[in-house]
PDB file of C-alpha atoms in Angstrom:
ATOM      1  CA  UNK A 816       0.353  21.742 -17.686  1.00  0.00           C
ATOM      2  CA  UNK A 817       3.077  23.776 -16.086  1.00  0.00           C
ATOM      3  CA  UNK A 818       5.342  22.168 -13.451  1.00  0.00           C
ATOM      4  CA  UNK A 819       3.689  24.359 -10.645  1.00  0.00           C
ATOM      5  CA  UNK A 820       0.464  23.411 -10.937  1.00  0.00           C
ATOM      6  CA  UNK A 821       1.459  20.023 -11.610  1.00  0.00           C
ATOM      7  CA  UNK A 822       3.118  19.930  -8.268  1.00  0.00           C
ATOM      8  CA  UNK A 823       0.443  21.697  -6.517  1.00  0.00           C
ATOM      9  CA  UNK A 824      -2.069  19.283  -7.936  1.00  0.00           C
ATOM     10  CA  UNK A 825      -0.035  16.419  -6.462  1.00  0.00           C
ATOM     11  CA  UNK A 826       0.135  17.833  -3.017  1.00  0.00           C
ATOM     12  CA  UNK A 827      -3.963  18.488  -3.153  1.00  0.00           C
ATOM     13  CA  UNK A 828      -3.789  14.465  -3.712  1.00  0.00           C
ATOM     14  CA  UNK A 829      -0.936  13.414  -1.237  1.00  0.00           C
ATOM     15  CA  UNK A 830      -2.959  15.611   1.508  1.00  0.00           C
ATOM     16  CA  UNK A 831      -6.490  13.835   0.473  1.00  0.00           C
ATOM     17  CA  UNK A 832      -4.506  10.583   0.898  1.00  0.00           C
ATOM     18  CA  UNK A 833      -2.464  10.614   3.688  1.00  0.00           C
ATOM     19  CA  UNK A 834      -4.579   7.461   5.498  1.00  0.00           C
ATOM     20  CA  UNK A 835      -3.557   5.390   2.957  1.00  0.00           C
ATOM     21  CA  UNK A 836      -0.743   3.986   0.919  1.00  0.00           C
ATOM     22  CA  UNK A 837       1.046   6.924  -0.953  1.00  0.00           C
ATOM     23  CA  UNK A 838       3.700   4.819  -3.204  1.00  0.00           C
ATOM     24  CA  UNK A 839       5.481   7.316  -5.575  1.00  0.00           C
ATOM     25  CA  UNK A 840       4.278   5.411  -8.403  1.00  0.00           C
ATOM     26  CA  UNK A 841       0.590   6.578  -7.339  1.00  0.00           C
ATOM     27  CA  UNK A 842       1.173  10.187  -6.728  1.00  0.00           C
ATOM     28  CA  UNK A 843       3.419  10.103 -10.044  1.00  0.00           C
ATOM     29  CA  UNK A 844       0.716   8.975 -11.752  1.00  0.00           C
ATOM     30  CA  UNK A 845      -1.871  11.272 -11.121  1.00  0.00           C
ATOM     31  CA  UNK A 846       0.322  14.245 -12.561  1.00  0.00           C
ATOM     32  CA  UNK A 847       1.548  12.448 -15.666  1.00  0.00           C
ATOM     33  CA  UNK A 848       5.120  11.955 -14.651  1.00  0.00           C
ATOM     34  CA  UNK A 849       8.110   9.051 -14.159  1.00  0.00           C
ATOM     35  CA  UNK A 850       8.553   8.486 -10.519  1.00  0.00           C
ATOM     36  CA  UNK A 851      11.874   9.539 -10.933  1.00  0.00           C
ATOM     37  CA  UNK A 852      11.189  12.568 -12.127  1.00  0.00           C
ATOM     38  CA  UNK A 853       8.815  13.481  -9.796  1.00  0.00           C
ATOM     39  CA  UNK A 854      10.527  12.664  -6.859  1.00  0.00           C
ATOM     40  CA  UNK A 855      13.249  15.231  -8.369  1.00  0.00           C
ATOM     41  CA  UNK A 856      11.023  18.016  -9.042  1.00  0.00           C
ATOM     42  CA  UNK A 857       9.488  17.530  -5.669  1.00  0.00           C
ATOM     43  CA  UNK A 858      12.586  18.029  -4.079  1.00  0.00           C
ATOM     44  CA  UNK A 859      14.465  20.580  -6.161  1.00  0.00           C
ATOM     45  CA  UNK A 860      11.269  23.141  -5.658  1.00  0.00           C
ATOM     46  CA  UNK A 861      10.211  22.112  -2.360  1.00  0.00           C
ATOM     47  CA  UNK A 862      13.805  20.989  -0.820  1.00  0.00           C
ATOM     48  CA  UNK A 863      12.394  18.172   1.224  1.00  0.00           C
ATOM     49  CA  UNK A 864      12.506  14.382  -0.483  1.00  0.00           C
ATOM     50  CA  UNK A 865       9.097  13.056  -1.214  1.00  0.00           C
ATOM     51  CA  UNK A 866       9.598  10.631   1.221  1.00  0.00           C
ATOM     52  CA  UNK A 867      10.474  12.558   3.831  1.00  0.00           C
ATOM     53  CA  UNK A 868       7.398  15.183   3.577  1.00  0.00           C
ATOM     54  CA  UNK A 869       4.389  12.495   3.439  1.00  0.00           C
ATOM     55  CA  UNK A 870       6.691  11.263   6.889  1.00  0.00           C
ATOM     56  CA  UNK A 871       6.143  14.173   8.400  1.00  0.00           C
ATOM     57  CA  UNK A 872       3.098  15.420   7.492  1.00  0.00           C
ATOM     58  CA  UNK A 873       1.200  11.426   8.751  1.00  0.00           C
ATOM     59  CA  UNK A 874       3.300  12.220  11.702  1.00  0.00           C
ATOM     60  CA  UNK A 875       1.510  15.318  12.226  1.00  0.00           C
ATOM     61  CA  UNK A 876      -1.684  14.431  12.030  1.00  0.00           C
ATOM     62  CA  UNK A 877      -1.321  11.198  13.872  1.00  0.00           C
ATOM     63  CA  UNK A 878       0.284  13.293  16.898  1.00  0.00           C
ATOM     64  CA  UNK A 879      -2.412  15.640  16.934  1.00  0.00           C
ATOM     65  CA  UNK A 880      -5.058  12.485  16.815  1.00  0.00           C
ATOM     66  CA  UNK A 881      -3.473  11.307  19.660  1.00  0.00           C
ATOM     67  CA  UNK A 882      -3.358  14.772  21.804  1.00  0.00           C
ATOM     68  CA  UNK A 883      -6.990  15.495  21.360  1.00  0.00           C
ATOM     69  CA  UNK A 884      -8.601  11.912  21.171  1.00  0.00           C
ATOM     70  CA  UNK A 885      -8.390   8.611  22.583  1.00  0.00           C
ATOM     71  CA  UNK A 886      -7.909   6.264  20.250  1.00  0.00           C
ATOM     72  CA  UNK A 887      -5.407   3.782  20.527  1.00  0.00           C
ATOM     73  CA  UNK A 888      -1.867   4.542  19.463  1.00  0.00           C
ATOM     74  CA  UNK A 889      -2.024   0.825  17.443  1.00  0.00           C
ATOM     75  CA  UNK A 890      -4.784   2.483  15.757  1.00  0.00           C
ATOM     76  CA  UNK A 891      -3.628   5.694  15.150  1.00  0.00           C
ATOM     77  CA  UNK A 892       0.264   3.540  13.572  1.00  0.00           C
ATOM     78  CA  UNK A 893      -2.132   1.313  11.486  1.00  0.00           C
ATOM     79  CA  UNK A 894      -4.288   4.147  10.297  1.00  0.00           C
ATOM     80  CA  UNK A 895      -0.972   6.137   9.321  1.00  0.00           C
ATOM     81  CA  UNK A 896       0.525   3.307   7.337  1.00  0.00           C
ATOM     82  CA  UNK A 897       2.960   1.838  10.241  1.00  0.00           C
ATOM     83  CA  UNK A 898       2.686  -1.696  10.459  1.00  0.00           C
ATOM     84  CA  UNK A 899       4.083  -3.174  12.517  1.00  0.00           C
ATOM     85  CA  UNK A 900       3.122  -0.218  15.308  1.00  0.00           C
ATOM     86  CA  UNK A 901       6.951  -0.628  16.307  1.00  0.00           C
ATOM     87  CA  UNK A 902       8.026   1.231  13.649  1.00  0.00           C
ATOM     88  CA  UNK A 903       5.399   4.214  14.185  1.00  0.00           C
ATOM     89  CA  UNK A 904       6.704   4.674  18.131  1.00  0.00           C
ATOM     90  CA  UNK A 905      10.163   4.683  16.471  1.00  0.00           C
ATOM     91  CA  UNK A 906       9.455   7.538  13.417  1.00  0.00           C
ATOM     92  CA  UNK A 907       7.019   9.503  16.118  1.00  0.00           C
ATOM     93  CA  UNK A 908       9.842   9.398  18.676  1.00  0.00           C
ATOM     94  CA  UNK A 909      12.260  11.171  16.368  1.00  0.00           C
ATOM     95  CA  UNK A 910       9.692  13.639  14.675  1.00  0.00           C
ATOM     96  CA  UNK A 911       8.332  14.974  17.832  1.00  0.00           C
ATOM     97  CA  UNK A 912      11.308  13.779  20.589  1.00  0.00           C
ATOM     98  CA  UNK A 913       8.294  12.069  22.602  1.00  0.00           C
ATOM     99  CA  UNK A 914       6.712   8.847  22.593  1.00  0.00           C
ATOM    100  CA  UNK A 915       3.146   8.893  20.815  1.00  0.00           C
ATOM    101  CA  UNK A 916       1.653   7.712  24.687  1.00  0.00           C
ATOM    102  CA  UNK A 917       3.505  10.571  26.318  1.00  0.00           C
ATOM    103  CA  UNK A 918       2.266  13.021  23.634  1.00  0.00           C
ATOM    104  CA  UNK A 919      -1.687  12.698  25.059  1.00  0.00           C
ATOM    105  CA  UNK A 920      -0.048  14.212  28.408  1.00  0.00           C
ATOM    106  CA  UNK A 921      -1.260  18.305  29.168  1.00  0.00           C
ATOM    107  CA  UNK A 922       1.497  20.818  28.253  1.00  0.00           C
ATOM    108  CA  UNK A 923       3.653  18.274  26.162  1.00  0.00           C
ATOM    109  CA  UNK A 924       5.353  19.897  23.422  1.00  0.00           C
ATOM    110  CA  UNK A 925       4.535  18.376  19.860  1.00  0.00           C
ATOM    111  CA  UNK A 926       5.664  19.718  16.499  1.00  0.00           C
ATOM    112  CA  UNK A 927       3.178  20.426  13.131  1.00  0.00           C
ATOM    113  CA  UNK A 928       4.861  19.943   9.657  1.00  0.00           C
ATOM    114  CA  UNK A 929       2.946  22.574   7.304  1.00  0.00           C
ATOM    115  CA  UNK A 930       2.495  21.928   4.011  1.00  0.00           C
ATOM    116  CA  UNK A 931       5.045  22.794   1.759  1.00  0.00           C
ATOM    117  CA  UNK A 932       4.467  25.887  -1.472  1.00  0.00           C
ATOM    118  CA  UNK A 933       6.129  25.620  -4.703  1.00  0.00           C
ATOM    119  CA  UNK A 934       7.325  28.745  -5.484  1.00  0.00           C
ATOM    120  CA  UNK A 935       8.523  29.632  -9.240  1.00  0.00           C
ATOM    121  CA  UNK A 936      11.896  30.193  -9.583  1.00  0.00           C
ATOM    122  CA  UNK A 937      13.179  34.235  -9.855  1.00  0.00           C
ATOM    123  CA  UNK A 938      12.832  35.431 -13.471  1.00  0.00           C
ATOM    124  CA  UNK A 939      16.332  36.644 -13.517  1.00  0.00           C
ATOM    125  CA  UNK A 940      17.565  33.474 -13.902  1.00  0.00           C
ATOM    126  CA  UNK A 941      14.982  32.496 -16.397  1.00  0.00           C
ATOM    127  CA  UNK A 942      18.226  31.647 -18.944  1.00  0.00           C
ATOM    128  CA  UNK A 943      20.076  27.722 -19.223  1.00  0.00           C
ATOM    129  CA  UNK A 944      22.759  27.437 -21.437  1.00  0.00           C
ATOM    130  CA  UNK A 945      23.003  23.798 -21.954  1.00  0.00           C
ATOM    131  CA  UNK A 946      23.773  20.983 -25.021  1.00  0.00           C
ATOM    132  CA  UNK A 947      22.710  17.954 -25.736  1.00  0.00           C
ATOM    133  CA  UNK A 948      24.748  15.077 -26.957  1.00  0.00           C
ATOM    134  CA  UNK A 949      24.064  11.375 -27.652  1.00  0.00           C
ATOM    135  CA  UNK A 950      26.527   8.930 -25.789  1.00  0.00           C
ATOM    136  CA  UNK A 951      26.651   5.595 -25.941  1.00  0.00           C
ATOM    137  CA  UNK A 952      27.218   2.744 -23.594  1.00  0.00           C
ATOM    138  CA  UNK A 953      30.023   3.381 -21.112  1.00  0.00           C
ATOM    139  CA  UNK A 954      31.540   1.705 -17.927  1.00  0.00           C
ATOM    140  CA  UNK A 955      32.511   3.942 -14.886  1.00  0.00           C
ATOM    141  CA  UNK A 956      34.826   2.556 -11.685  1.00  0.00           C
ATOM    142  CA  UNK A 957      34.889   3.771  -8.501  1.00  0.00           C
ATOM    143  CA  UNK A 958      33.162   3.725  -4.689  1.00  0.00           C
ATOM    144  CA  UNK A 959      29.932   3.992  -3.769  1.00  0.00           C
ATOM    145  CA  UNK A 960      27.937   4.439  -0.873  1.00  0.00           C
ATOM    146  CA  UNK A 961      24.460   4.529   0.709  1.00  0.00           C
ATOM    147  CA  UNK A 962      23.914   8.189   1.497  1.00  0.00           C
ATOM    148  CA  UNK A 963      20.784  10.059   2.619  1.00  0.00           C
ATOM    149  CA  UNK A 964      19.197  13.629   1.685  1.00  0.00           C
ATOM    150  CA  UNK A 965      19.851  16.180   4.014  1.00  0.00           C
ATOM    151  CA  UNK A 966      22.448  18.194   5.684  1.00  0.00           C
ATOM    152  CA  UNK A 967      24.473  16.603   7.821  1.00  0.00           C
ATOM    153  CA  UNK A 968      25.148  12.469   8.377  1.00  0.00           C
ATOM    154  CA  UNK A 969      25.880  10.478   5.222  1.00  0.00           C
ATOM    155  CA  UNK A 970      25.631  12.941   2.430  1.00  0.00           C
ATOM    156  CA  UNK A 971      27.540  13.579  -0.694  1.00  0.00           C
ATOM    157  CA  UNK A 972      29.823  16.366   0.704  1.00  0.00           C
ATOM    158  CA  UNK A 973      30.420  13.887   3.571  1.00  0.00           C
ATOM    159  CA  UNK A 974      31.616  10.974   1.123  1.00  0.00           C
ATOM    160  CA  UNK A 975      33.618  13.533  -0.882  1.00  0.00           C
ATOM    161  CA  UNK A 976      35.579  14.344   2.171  1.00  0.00           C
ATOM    162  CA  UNK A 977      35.930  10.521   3.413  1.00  0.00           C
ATOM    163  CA  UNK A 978      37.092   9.595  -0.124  1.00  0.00           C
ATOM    164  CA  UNK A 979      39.646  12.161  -0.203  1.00  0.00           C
ATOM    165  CA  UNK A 980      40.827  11.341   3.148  1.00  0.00           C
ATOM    166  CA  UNK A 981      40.834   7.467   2.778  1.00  0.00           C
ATOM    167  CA  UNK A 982      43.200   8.040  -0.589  1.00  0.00           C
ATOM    168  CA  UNK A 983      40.029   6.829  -2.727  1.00  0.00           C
ATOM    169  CA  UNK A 984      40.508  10.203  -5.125  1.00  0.00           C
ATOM    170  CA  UNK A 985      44.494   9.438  -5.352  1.00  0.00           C
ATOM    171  CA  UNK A 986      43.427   5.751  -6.656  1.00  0.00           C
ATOM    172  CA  UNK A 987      41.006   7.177  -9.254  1.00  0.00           C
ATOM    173  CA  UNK A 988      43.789   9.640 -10.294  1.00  0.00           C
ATOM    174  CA  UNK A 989      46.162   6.477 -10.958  1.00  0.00           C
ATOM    175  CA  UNK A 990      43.412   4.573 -12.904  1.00  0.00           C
ATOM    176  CA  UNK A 991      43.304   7.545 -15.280  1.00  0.00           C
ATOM    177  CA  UNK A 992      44.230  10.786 -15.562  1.00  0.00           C
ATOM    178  CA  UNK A 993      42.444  11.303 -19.009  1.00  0.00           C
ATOM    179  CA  UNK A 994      38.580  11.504 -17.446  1.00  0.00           C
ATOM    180  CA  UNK A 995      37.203  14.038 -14.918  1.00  0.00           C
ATOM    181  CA  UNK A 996      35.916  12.494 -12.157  1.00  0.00           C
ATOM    182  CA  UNK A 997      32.442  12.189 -11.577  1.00  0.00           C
ATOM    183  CA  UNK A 998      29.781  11.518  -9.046  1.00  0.00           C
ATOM    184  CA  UNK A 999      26.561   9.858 -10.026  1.00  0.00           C
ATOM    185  CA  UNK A1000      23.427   9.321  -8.499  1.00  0.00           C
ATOM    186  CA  UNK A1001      21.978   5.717  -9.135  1.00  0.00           C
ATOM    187  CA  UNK A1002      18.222   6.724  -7.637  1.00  0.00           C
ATOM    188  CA  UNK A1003      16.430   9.464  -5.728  1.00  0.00           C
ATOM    189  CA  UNK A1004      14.619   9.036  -2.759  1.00  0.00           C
ATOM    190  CA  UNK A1005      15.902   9.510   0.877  1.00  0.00           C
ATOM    191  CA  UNK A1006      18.442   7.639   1.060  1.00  0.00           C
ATOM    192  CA  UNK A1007      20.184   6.661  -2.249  1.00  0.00           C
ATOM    193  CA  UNK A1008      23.313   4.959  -3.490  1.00  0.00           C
ATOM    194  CA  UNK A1009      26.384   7.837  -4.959  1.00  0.00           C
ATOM    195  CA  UNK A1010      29.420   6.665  -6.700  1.00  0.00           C
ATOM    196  CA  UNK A1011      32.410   8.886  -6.830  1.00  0.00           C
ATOM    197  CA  UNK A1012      33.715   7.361 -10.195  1.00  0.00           C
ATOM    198  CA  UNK A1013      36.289   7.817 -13.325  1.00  0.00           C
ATOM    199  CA  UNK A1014      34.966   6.240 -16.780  1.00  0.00           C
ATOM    200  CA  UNK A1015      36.944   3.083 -17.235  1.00  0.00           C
ATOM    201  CA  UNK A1016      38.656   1.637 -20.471  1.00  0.00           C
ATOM    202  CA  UNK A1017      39.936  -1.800 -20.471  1.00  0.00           C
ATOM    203  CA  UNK A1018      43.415  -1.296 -18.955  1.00  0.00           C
ATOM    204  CA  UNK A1019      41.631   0.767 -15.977  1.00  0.00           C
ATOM    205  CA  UNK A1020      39.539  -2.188 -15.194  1.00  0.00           C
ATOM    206  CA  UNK A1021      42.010  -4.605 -15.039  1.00  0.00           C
ATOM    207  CA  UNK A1022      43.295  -2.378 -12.114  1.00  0.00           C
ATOM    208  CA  UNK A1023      40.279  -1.623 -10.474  1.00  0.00           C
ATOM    209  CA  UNK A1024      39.688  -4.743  -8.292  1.00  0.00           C
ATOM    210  CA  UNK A1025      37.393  -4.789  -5.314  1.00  0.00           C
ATOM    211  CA  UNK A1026      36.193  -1.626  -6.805  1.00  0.00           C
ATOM    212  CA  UNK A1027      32.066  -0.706  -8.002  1.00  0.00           C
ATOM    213  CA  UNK A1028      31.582  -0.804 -11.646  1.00  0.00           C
ATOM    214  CA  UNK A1029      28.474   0.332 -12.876  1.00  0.00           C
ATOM    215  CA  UNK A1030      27.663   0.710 -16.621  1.00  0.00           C
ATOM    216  CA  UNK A1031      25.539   3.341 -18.456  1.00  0.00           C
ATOM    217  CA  UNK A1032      23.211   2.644 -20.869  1.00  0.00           C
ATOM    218  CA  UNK A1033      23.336   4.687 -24.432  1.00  0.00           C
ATOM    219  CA  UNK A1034      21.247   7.459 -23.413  1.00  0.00           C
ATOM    220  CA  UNK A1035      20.534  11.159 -24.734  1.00  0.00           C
ATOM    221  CA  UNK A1036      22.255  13.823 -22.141  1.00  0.00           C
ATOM    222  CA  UNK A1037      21.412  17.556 -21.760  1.00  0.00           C
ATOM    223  CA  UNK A1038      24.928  19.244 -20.314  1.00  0.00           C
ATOM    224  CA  UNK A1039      24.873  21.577 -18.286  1.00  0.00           C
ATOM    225  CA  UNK A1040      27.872  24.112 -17.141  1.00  0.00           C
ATOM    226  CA  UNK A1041      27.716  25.240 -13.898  1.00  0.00           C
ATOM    227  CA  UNK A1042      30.475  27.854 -12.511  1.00  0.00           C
ATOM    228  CA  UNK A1043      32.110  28.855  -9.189  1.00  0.00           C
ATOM    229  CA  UNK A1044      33.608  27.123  -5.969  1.00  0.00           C
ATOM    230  CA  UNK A1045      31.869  23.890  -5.178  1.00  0.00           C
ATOM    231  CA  UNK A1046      29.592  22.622  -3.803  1.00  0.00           C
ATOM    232  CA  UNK A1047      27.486  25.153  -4.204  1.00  0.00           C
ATOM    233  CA  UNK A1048      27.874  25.658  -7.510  1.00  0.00           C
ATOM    234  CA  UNK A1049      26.904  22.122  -8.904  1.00  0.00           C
ATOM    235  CA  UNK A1050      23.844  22.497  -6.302  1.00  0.00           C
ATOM    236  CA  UNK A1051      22.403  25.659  -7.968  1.00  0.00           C
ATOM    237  CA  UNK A1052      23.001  24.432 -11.488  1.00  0.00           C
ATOM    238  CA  UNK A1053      21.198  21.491 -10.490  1.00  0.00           C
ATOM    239  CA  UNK A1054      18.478  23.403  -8.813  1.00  0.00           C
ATOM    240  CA  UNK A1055      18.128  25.836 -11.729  1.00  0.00           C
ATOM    241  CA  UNK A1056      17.775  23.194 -14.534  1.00  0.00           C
ATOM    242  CA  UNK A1057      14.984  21.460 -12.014  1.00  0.00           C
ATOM    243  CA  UNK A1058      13.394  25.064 -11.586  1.00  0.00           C
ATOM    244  CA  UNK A1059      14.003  26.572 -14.612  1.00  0.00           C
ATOM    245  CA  UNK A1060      15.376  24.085 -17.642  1.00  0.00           C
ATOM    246  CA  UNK A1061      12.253  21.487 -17.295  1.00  0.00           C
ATOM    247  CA  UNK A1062       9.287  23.144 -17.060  1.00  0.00           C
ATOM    248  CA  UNK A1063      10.545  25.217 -19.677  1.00  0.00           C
ATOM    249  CA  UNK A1064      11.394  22.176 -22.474  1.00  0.00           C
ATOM    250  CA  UNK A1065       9.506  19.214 -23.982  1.00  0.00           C
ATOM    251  CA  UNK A1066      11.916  16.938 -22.070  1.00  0.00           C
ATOM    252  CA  UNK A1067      11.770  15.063 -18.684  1.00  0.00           C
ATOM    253  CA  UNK A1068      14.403  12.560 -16.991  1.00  0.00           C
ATOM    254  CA  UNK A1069      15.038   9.352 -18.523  1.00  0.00           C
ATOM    255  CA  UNK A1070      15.339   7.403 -15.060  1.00  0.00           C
ATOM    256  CA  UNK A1071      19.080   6.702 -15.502  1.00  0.00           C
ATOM    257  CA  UNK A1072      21.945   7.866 -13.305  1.00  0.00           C
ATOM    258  CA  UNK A1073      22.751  11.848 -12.890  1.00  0.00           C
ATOM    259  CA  UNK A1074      26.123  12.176 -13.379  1.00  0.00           C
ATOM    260  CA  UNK A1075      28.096  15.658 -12.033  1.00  0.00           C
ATOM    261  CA  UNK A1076      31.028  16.095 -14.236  1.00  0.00           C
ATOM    262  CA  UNK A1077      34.253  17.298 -12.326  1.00  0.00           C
ATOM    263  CA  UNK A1078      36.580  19.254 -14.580  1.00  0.00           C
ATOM    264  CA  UNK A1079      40.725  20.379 -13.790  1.00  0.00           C
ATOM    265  CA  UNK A1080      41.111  23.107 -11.906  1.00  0.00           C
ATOM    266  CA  UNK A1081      41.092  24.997  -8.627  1.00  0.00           C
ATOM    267  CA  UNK A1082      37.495  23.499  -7.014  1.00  0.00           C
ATOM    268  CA  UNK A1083      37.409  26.712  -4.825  1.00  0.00           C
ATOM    269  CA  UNK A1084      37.789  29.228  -7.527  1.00  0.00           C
ATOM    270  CA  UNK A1085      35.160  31.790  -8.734  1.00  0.00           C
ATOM    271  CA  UNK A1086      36.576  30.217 -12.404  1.00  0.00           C
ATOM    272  CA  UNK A1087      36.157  27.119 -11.632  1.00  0.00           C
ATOM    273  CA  UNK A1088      33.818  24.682 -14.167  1.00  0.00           C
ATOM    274  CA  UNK A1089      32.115  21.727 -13.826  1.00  0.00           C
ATOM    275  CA  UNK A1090      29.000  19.988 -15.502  1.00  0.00           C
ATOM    276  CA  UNK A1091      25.729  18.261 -14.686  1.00  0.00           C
ATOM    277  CA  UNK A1092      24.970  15.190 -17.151  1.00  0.00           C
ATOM    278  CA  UNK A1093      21.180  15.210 -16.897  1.00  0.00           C
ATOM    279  CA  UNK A1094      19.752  11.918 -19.170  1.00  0.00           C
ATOM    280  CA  UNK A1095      16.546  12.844 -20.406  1.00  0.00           C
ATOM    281  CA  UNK A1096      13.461  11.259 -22.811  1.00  0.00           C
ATOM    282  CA  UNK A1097      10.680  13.324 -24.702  1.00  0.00           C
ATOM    283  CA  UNK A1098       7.865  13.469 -22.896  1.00  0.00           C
ATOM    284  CA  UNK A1099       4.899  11.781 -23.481  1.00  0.00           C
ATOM    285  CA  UNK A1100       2.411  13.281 -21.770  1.00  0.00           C
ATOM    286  CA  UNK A1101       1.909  17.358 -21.507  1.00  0.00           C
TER     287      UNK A1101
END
């Protein structure tokens, strides 16, 4: 099964379901994926998080519930998932900038989330160079940070800037000037935990206190290059091997961290390199 109609075939069952409980796990499972997976696919060819979409779309139909009906708004939250019906006012408030009572009023202005296509990627860029390399075990050291999806608050291009401001990239350079520095993603969903890192030997960790250190399983890595000025250049590769690279291979993510590989150079530069460390398993179900 291609990873279009996959996807499509998972939003037929998130809209059948969206009165009841849609944990990723469920919706995963239905289209023979991880959850981790998933949730990346989702969001590389649809660029809203999982999370975020079946939000938005309850939050649509409960708003239009509530303009033509009356049922009670404790209904309507319950029906949707929201318990306690706190936590309903609170998503519907910031969704449709009015409270769910004020949105029965004539003339009040409510917003509808469509449903979201999967279109396939151009075939001009139907080509990944990539390798694939077995790595074992390693320790990184670094910062991290809770960070959420999206364009503006807490994102990565936000902590990249507060890091480099805040001296956190000088430290890294005097830990080790031997390793690129990297950014990984521990987990995918809305909001997520990022660490802006350098892999650590013994002498680095002896220096590194107060600092996050995370360590990486031995895993099997497809490596990516991706070219030009950042950050858009690591965000294309990355959409590209989600668009292009998976549905095309016998491989899907092994549920570990991403990492983005930083290399020397100019970061603004039409040369400039970098890489995408992408951990991946053979899959187990076509």
């Amino acid at each position: 099964m291609d990873w279009q109609k996959r996807l499509e075939e998972a939003l037929e069952f998130i809209e059948s379901n969206l009165e009841t409980s849609l944990p990723v796990e469920t919706i995963a499972k239905a289209v023979y994926s991880s959850p981790f997976h998933f949730q990346r696919m989702f969001h590389m060819w649809s660029g809203i998080t999982l999370g975020e979409y079946v939000r938005k779309r309850k939050l649509t139909l409960a708003a239009q519930e509530l303009a033509v009906s009356s049922a009670k708004v404790v209904d309507v939250a319950l029906k949707y998932g929201y318990d306690p019906p706190e936590s309903f006012c609170k998503a519907f408030r910031k969704l449709h900038g009015v409270s769910p009572s004020a949105a029965r009023k004539p003339g009040v202005s409510i917003k509808a989330f469509p449903r979201v296509s999967f279109e396939p990627h151009a075939l001009g860029d139907a080509e990944v160079d990539y390798r694939i390399v077995e790595k074992e075990a390693f320790t990184v050291v670094g910062k991290s940070a809770e960070l959420v999806c999206g364009q503006d608050g807490r994102t990565r291009q936000w902590f990249w800037g507060e890091s480099r401001k805040d001296g956190t990239l000088d430290k890294l350079s005097s830990l080790s000037t031997e390793t690129p520095l990297l950014g990984l993603t521990m987990s995918f969903e809305e909001e997520f935990t990022y660490m802006i890192a350098r892999e650590a030997d013994a002498a680095s960790l002896d220096l590194a206190q107060g600092w996050s250190v995370q360590t990486i399983p031995a895993a099997t890595w497809a490596i990516f290059p991706c070219s030009g000025p950042l950050p858009g250049a690591m965000q294309s590769g990355l959409r590209k091997i989600y668009k292009v690279w998976f549905p095309a291979t016998e491989f899907e993510h092994a549920g570990l961290p991403e990492i983005e590989v930083y290399l020397p150079g100019d970061a603004q530069a039409e040369a400039y390199r970098c890489e995408a460390w992408i951990p991946i398993l053979k899959k187990t179900n076509i």
